[in-house]
PDB file of C-alpha atoms in Angstrom:
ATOM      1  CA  UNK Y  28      -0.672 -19.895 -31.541  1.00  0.00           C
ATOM      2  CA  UNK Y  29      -5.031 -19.832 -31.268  1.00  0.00           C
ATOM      3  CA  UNK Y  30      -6.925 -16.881 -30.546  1.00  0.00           C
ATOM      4  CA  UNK Y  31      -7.180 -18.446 -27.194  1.00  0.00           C
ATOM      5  CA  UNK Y  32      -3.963 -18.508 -25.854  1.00  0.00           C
ATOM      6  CA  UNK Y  33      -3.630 -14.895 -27.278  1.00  0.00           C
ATOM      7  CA  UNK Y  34      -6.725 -13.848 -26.049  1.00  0.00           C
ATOM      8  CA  UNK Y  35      -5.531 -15.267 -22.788  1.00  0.00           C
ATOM      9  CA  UNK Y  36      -1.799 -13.344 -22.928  1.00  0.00           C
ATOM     10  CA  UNK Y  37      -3.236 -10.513 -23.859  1.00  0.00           C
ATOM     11  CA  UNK Y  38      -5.749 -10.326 -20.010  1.00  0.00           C
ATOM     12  CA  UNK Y  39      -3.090 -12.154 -17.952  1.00  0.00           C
ATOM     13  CA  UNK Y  40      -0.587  -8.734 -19.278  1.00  0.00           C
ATOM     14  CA  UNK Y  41      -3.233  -6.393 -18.865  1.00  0.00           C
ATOM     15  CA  UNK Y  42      -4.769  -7.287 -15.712  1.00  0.00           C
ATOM     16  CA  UNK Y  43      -1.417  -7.732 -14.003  1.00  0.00           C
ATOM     17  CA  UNK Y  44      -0.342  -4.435 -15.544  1.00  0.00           C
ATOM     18  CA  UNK Y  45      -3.365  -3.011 -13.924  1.00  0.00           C
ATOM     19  CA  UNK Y  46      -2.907  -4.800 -10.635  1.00  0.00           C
ATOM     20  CA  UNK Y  47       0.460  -2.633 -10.040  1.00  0.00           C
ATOM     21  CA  UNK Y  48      -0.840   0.434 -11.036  1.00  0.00           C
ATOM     22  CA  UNK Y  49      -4.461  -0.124  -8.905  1.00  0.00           C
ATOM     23  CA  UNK Y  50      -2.018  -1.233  -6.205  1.00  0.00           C
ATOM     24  CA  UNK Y  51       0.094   1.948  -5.924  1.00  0.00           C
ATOM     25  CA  UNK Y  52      -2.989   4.078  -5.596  1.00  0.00           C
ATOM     26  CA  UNK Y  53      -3.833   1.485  -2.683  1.00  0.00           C
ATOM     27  CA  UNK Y  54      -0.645   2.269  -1.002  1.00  0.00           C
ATOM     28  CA  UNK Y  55      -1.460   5.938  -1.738  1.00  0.00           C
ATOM     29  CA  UNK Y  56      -4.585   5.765  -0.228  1.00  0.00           C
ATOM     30  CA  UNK Y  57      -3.232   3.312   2.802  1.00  0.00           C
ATOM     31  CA  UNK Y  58      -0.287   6.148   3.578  1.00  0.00           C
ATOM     32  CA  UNK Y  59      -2.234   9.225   3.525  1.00  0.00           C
ATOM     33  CA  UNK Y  60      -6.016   8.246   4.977  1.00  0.00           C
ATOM     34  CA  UNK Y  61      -4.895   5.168   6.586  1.00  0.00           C
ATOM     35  CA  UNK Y  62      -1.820   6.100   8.416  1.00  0.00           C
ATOM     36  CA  UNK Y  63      -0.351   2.771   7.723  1.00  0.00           C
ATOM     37  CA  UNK Y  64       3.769   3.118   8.373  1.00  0.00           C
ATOM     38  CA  UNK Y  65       5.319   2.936   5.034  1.00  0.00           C
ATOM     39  CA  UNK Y  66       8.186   0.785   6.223  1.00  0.00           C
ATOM     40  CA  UNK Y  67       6.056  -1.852   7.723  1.00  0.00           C
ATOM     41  CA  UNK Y  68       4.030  -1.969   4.427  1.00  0.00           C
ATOM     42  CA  UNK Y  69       7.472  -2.466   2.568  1.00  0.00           C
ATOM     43  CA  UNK Y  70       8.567  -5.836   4.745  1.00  0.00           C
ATOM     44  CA  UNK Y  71       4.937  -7.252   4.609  1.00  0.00           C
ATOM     45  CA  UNK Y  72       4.440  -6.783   0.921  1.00  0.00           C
ATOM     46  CA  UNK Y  73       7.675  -8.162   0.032  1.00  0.00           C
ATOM     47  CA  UNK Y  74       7.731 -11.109   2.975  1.00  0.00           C
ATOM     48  CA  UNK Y  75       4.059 -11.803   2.378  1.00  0.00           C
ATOM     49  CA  UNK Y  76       4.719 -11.662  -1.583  1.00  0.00           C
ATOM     50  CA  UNK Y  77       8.083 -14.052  -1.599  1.00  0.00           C
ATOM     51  CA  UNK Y  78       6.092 -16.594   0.481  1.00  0.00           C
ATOM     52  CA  UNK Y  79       3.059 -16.868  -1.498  1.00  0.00           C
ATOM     53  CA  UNK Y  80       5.287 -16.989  -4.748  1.00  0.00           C
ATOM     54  CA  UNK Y  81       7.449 -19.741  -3.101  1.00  0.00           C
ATOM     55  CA  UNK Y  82       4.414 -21.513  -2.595  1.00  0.00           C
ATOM     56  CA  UNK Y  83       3.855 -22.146  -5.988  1.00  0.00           C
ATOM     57  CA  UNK Y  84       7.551 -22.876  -7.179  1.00  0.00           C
ATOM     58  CA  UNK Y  85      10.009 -25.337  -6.278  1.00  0.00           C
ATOM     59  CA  UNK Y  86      13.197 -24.422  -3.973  1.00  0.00           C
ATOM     60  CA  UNK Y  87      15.775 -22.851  -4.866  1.00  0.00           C
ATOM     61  CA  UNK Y  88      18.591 -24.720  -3.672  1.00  0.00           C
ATOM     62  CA  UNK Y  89      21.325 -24.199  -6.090  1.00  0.00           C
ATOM     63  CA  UNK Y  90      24.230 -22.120  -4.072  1.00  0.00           C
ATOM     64  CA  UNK Y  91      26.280 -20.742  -6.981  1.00  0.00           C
ATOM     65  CA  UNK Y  92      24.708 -17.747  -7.735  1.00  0.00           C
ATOM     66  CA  UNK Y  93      24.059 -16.688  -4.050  1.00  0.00           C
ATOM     67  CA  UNK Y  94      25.826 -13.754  -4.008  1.00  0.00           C
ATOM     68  CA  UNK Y  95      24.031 -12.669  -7.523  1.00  0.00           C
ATOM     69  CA  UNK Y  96      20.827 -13.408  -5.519  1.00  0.00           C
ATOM     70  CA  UNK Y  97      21.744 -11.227  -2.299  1.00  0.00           C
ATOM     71  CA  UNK Y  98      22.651  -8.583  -4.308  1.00  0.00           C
ATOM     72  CA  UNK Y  99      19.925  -8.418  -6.636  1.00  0.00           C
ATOM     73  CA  UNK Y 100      17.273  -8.802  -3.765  1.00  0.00           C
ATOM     74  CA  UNK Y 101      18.941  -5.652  -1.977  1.00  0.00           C
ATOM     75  CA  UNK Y 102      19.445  -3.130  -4.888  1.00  0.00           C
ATOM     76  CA  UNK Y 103      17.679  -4.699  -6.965  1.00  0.00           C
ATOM     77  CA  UNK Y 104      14.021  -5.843  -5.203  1.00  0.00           C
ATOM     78  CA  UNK Y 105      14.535  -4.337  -1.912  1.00  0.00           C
ATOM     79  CA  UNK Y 106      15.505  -0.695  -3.375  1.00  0.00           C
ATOM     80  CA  UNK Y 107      13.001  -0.760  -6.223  1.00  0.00           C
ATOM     81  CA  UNK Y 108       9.820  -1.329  -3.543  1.00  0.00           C
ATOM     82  CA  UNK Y 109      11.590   0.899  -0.869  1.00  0.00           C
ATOM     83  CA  UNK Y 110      11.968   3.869  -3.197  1.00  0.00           C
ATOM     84  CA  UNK Y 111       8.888   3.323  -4.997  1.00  0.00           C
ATOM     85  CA  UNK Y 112       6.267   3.091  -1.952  1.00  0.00           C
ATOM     86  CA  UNK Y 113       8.686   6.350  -0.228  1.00  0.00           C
ATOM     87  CA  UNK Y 114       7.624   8.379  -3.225  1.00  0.00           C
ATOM     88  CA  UNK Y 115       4.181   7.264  -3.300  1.00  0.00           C
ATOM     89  CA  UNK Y 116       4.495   8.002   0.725  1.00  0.00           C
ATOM     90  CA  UNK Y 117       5.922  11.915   0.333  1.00  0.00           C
ATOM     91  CA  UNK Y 118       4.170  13.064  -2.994  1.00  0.00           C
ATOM     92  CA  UNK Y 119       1.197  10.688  -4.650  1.00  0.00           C
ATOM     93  CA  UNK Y 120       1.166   7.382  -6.510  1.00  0.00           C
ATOM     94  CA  UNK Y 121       0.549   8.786 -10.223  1.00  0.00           C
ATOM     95  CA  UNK Y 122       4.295  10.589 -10.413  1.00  0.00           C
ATOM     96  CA  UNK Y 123       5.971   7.956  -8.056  1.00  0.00           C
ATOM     97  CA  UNK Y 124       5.127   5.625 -10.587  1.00  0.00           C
ATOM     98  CA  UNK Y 125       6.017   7.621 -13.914  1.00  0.00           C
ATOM     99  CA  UNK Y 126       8.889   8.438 -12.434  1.00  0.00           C
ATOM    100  CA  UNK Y 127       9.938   4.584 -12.054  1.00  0.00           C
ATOM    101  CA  UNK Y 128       9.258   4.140 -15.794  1.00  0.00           C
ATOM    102  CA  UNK Y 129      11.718   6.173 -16.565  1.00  0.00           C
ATOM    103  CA  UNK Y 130      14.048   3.468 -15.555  1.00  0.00           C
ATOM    104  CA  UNK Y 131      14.225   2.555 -19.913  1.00  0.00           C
ATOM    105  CA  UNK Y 132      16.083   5.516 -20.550  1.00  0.00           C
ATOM    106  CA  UNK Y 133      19.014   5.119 -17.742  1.00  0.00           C
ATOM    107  CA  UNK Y 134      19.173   1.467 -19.136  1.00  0.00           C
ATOM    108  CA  UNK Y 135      20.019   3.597 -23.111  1.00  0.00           C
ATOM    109  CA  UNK Y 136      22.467   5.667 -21.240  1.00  0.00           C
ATOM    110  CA  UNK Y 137      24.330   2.705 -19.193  1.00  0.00           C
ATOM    111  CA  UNK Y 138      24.707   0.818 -22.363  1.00  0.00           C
ATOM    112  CA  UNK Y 139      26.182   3.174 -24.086  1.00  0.00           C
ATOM    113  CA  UNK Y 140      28.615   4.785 -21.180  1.00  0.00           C
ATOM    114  CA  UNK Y 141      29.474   0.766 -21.284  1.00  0.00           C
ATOM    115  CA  UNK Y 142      29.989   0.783 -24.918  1.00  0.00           C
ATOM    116  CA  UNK Y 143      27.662  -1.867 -25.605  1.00  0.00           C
ATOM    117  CA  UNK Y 144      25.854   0.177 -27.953  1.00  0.00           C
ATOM    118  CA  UNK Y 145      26.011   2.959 -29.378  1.00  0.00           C
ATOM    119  CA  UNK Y 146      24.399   6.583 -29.188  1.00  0.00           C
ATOM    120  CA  UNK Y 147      21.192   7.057 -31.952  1.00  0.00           C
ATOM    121  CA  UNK Y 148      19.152   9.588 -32.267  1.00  0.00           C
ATOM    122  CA  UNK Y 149      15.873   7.666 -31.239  1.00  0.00           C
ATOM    123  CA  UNK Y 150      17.813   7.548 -27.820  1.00  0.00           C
ATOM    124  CA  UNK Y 151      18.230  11.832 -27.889  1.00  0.00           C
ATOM    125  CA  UNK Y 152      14.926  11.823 -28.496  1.00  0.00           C
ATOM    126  CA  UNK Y 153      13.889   9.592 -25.829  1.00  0.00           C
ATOM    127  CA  UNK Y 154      16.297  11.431 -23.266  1.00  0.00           C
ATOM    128  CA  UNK Y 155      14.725  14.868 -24.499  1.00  0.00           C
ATOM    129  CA  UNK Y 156      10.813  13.574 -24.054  1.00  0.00           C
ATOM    130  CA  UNK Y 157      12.040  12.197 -20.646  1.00  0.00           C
ATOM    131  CA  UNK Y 158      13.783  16.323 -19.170  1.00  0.00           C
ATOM    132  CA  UNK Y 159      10.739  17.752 -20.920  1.00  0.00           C
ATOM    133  CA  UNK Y 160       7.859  15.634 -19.924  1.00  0.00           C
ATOM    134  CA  UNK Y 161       9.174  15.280 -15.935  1.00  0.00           C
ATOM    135  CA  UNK Y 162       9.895  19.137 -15.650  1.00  0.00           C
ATOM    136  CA  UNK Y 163       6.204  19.849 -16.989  1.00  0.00           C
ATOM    137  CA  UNK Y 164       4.983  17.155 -14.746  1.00  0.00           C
ATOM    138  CA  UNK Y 165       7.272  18.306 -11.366  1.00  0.00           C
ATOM    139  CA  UNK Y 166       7.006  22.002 -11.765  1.00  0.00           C
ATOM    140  CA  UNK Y 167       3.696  22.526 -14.415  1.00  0.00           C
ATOM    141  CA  UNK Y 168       6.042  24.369 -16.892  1.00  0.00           C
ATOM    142  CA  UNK Y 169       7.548  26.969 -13.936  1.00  0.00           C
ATOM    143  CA  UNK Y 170      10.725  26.167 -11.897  1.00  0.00           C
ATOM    144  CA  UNK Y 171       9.173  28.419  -9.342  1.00  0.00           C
ATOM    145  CA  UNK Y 172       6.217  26.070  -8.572  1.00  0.00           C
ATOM    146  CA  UNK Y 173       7.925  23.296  -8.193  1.00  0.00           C
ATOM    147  CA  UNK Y 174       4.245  20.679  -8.062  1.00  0.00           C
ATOM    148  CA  UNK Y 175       5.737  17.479  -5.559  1.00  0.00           C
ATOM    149  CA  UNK Y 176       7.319  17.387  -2.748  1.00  0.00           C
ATOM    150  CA  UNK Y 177      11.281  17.388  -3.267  1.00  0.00           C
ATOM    151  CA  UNK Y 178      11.757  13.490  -1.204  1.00  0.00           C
ATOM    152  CA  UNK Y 179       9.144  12.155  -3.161  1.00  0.00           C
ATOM    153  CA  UNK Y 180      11.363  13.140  -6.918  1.00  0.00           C
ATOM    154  CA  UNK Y 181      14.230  11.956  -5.135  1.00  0.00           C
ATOM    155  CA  UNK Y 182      12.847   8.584  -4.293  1.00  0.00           C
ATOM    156  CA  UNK Y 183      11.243   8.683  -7.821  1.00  0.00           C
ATOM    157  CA  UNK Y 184      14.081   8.816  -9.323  1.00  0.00           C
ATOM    158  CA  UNK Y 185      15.658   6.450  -7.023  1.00  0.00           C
ATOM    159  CA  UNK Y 186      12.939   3.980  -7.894  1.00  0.00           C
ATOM    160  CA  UNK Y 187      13.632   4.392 -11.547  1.00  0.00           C
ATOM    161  CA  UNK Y 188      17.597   3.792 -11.463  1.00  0.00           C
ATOM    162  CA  UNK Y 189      17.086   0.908  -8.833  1.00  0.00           C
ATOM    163  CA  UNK Y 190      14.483  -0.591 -11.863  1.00  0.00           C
ATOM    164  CA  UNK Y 191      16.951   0.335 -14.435  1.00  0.00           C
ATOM    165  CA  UNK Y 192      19.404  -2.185 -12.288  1.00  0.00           C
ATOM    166  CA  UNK Y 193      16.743  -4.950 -11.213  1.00  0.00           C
ATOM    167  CA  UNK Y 194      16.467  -5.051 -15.323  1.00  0.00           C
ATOM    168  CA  UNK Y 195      20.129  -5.436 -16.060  1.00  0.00           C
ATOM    169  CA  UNK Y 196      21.352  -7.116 -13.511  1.00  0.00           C
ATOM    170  CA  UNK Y 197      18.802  -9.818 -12.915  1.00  0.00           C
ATOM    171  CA  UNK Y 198      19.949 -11.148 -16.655  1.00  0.00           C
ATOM    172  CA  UNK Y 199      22.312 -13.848 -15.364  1.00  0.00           C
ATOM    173  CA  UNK Y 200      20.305 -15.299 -12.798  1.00  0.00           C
ATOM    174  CA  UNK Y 201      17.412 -15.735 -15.502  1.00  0.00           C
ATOM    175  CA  UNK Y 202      19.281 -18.079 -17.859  1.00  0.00           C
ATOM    176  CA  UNK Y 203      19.691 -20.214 -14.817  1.00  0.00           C
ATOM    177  CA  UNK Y 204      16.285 -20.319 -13.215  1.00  0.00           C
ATOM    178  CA  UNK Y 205      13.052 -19.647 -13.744  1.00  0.00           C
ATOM    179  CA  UNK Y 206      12.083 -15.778 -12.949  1.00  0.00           C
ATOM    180  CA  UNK Y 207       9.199 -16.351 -10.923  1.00  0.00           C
ATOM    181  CA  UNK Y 208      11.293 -18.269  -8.730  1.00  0.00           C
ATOM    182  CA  UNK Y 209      14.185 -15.646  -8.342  1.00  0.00           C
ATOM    183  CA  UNK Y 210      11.718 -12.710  -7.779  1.00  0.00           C
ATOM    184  CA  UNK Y 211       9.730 -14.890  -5.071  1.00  0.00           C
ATOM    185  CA  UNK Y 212      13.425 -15.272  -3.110  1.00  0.00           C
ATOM    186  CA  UNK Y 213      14.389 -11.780  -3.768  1.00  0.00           C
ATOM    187  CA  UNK Y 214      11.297 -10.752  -2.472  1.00  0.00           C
ATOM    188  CA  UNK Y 215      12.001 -12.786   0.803  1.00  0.00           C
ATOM    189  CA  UNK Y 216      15.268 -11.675   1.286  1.00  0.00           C
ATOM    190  CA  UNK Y 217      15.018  -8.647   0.953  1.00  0.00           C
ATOM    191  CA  UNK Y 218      11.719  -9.224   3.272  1.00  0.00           C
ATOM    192  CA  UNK Y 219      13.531 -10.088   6.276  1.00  0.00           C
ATOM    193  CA  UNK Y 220      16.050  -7.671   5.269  1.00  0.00           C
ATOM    194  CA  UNK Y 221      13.897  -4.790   6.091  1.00  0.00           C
ATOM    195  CA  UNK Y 222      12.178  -6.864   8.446  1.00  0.00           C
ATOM    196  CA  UNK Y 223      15.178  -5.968  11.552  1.00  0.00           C
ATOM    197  CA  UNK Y 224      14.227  -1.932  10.831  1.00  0.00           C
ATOM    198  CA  UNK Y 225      10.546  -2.502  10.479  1.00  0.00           C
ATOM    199  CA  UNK Y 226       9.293  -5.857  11.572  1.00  0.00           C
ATOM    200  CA  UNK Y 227       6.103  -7.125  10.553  1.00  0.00           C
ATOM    201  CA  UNK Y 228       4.890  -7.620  13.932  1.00  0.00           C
ATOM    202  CA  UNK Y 229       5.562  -3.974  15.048  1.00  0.00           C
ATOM    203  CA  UNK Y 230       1.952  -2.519  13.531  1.00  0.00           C
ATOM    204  CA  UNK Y 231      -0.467  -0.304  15.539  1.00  0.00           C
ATOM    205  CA  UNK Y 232      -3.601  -2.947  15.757  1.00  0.00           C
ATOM    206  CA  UNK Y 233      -5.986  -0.097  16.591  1.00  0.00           C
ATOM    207  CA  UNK Y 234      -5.611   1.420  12.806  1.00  0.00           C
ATOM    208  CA  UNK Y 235      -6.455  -2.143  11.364  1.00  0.00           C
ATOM    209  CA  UNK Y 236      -9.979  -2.339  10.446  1.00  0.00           C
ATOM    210  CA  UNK Y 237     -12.209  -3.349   7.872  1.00  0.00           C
ATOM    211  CA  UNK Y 238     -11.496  -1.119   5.409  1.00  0.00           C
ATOM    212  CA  UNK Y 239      -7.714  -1.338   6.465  1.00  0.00           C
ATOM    213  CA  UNK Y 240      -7.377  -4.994   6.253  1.00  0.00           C
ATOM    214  CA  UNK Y 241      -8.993  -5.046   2.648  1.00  0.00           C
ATOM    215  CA  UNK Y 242      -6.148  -2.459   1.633  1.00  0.00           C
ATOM    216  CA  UNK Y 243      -3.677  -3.913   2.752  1.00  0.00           C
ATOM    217  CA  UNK Y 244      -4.390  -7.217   1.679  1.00  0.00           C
ATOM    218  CA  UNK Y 245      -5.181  -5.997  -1.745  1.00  0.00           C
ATOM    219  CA  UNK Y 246      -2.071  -3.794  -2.393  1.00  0.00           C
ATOM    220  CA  UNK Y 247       0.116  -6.786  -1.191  1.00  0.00           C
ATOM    221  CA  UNK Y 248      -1.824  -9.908  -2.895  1.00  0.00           C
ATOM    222  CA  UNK Y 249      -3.363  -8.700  -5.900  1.00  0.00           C
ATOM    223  CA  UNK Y 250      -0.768  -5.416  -6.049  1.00  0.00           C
ATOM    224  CA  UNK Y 251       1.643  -7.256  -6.033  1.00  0.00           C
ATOM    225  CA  UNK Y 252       2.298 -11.192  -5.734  1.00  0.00           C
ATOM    226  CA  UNK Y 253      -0.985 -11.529  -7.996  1.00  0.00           C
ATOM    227  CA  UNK Y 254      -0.158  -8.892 -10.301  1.00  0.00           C
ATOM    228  CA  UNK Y 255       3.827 -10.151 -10.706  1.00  0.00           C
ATOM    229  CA  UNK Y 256       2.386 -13.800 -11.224  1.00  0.00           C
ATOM    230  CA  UNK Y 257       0.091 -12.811 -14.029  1.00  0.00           C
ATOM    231  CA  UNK Y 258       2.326 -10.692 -15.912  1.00  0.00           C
ATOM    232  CA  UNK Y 259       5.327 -12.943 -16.005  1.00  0.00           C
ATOM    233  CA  UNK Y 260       2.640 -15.680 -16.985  1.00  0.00           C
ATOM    234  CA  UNK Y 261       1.576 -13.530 -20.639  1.00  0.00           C
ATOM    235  CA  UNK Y 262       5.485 -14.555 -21.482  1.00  0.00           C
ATOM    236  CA  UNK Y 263       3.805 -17.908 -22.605  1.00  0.00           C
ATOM    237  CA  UNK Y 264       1.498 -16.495 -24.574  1.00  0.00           C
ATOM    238  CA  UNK Y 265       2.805 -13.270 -26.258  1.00  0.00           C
ATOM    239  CA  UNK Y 266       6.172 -12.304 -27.042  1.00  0.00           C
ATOM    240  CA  UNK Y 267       8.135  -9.913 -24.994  1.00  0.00           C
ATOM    241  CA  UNK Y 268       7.137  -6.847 -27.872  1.00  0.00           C
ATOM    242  CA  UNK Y 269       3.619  -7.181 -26.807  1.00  0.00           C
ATOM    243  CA  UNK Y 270       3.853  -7.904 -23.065  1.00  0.00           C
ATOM    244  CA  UNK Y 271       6.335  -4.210 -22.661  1.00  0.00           C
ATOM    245  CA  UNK Y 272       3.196  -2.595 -24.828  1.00  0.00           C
ATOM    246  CA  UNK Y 273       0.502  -3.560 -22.789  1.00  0.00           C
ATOM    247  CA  UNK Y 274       2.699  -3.372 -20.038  1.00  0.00           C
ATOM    248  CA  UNK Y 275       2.170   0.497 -20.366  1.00  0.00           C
ATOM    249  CA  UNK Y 276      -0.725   0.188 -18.824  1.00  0.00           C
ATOM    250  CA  UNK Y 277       0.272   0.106 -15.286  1.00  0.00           C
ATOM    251  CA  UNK Y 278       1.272   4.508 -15.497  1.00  0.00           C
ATOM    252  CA  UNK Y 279      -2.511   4.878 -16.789  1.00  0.00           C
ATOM    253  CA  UNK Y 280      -3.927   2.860 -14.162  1.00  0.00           C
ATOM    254  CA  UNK Y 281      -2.062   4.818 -11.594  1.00  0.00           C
ATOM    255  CA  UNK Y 282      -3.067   8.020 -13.095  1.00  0.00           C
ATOM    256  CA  UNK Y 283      -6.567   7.715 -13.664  1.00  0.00           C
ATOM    257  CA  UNK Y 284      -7.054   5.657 -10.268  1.00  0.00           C
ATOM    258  CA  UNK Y 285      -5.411   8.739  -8.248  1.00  0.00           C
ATOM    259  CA  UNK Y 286      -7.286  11.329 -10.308  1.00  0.00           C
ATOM    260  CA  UNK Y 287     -10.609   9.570  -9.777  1.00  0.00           C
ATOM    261  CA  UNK Y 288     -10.520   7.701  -6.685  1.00  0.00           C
ATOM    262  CA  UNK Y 289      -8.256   9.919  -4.129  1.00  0.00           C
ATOM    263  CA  UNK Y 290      -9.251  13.456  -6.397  1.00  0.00           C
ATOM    264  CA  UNK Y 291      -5.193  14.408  -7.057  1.00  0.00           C
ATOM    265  CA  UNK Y 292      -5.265  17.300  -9.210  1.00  0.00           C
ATOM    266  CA  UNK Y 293      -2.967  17.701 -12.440  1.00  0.00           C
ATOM    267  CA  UNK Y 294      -2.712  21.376 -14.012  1.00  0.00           C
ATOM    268  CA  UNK Y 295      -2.659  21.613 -17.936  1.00  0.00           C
ATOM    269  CA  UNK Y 296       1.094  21.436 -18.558  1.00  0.00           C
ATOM    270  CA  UNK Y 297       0.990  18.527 -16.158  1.00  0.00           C
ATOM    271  CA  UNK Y 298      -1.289  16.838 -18.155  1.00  0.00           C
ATOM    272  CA  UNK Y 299       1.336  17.322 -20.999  1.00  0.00           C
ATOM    273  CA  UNK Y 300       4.299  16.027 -18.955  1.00  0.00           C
ATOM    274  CA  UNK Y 301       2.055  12.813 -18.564  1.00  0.00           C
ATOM    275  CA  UNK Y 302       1.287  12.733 -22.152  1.00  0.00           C
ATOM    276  CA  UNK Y 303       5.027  13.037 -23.039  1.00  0.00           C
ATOM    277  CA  UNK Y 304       6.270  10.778 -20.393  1.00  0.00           C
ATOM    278  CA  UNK Y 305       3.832   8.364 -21.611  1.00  0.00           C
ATOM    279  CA  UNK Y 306       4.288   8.659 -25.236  1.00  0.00           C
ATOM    280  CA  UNK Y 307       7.931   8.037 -24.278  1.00  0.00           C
ATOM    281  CA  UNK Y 308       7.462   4.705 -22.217  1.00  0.00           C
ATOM    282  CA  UNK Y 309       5.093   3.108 -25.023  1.00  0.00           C
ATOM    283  CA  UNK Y 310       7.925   3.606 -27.781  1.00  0.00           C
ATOM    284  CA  UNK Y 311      10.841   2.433 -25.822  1.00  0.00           C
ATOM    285  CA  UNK Y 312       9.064  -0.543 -25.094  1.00  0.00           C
ATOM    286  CA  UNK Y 313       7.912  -1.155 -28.585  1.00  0.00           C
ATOM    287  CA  UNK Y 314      11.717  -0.679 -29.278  1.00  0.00           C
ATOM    288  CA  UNK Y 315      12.703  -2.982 -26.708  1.00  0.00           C
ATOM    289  CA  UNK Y 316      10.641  -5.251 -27.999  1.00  0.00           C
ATOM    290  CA  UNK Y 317      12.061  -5.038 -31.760  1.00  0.00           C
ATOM    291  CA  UNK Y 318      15.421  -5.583 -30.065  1.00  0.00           C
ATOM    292  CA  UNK Y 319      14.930  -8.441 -28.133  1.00  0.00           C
ATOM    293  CA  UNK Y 320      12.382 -11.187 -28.840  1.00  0.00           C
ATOM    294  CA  UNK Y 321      11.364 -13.470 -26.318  1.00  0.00           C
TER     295      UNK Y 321
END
């Protein structure tokens, strides 16, 4: 491989890493100053997303693995954005989003309650960085000042089992077709799924403004169809060790972003919980990586 292509991998990863993170502060910033409803920002980012992504792929036509499809785009798609932008929605898009990369570690336990692996210790070590760093992250160290709202941890942790599934189960329907082209028709499934509670229609047009509009269109294009596109797209440049490292990004991004940008506050044994959660993310998926070569 030349410099270029890696050069290239390595800012398609990055920037689409980055993309996420930028657009869960967006969402943040679109819930709490915006007042945009959180279920109508679901069903257009995900029908807007799957459209645009079907734009660039072919069809899927193939009707064997419809049932794999449906269920992937509920619990898998649908429950992974639901859960994620609720936990932005009730607490703030840094710990939504560390909470959803948790999702590595209930993948270790799965596999081994499933006996396809077995128990090391680099997995109790990666269980005990995960209690420690989210109770100094939820509670700054006391489990009397408990630091996020109780939905928002629940959704958190939602997000990250619903990831931990969208990861497993989405295995099978990637040996058949390309994944671009099963997110893009999870996306629009589960779209119009969500789109009989909250349809995209149904949105106040006195809060859509300037500013709004730019939100909006940059959580759900670059936040998320962009940012999906690019990332997937380092896969032909790097190999699937480097794309989960710089991958680790996307935490970062959120952090910094909502620290900077919408002034959310972390306390010193916060800060550690990040550090730990963090340190924890970056080895599993340099582990990952060792494991499975792409």
């Amino acid at each position: 491989m030349n410099k270029y292509n890696r050069i290239k991998g390595i800012t398609l990863a990055i920037v689409g890493a980055s993309f996420w993170g930028l657009g869960g502060t967006v969402s943040d910033y679109l819930f709490q100053h915006q007042h945009i409803d959180m279920n109508w920002y679901v069903t257009a980012r995900l029908l807007i997303s799957g459209v645009l992504l079907l734009c660039l792929f072919s069809i899927f036509k193939n009707k064997t693995s419809i049932i794999q499809l449906l269920l992937f785009s509920i619990f898998g798609m649908f429950l992974v954005q639901y859960s994620y932008m609720a936990s932005i929605n009730y607490g703030n898009a840094a710990v939504a989003t560390l909470l959803q990369y948790i999702a590595p570690v209930y993948i270790i336990i799965w596999y081994v309650l499933r006996k396809k692996d077995t128990f090391k210790a680099f997995d109790l070590i990666a269980i005990t960085l995960t209690i420690a760093g989210s109770f100094l992250l939820l509670t700054n160290g006391s489990i009397y000042n408990l630091m996020v709202a109780k939905s928002s941890i629940i959704w958190g942790i939602i997000s990250g089992l619903s990831l931990a599934f969208y990861t497993i189960y989405v295995g099978n329907l990637l040996k058949k077709y390309p994944s671009v082209l099963v997110v893009g028709w999870s996306m629009l499934i589960s779209g119009i799924f969500i789109n009989f509670k909250t349809p995209i229609w149904d949105i106040d047009i006195q809060l859509l403004n300037g500013q709004t509009i730019f939100y909006l269109l940059f959580g759900i294009i670059a936040g998320t169809t962009i940012a999906f596109f690019f990332f997937i797209s380092s896969l032909n440049y790097l190999s699937a060790k480097e794309t989960a490292f710089f991958g680790t990004i996307e935490p970062v991004i959120a952090i910094l972003s909502s620290a900077i940008w919408l002034n959310v506050a972390f306390l010193p044994f916060q800060i550690l919980g990040i550090l730990l959660i963090l340190v924890l993310i970056l080895t599993i998926s340099l582990k990952k990586g060792n494991n499975s070569e792409v």
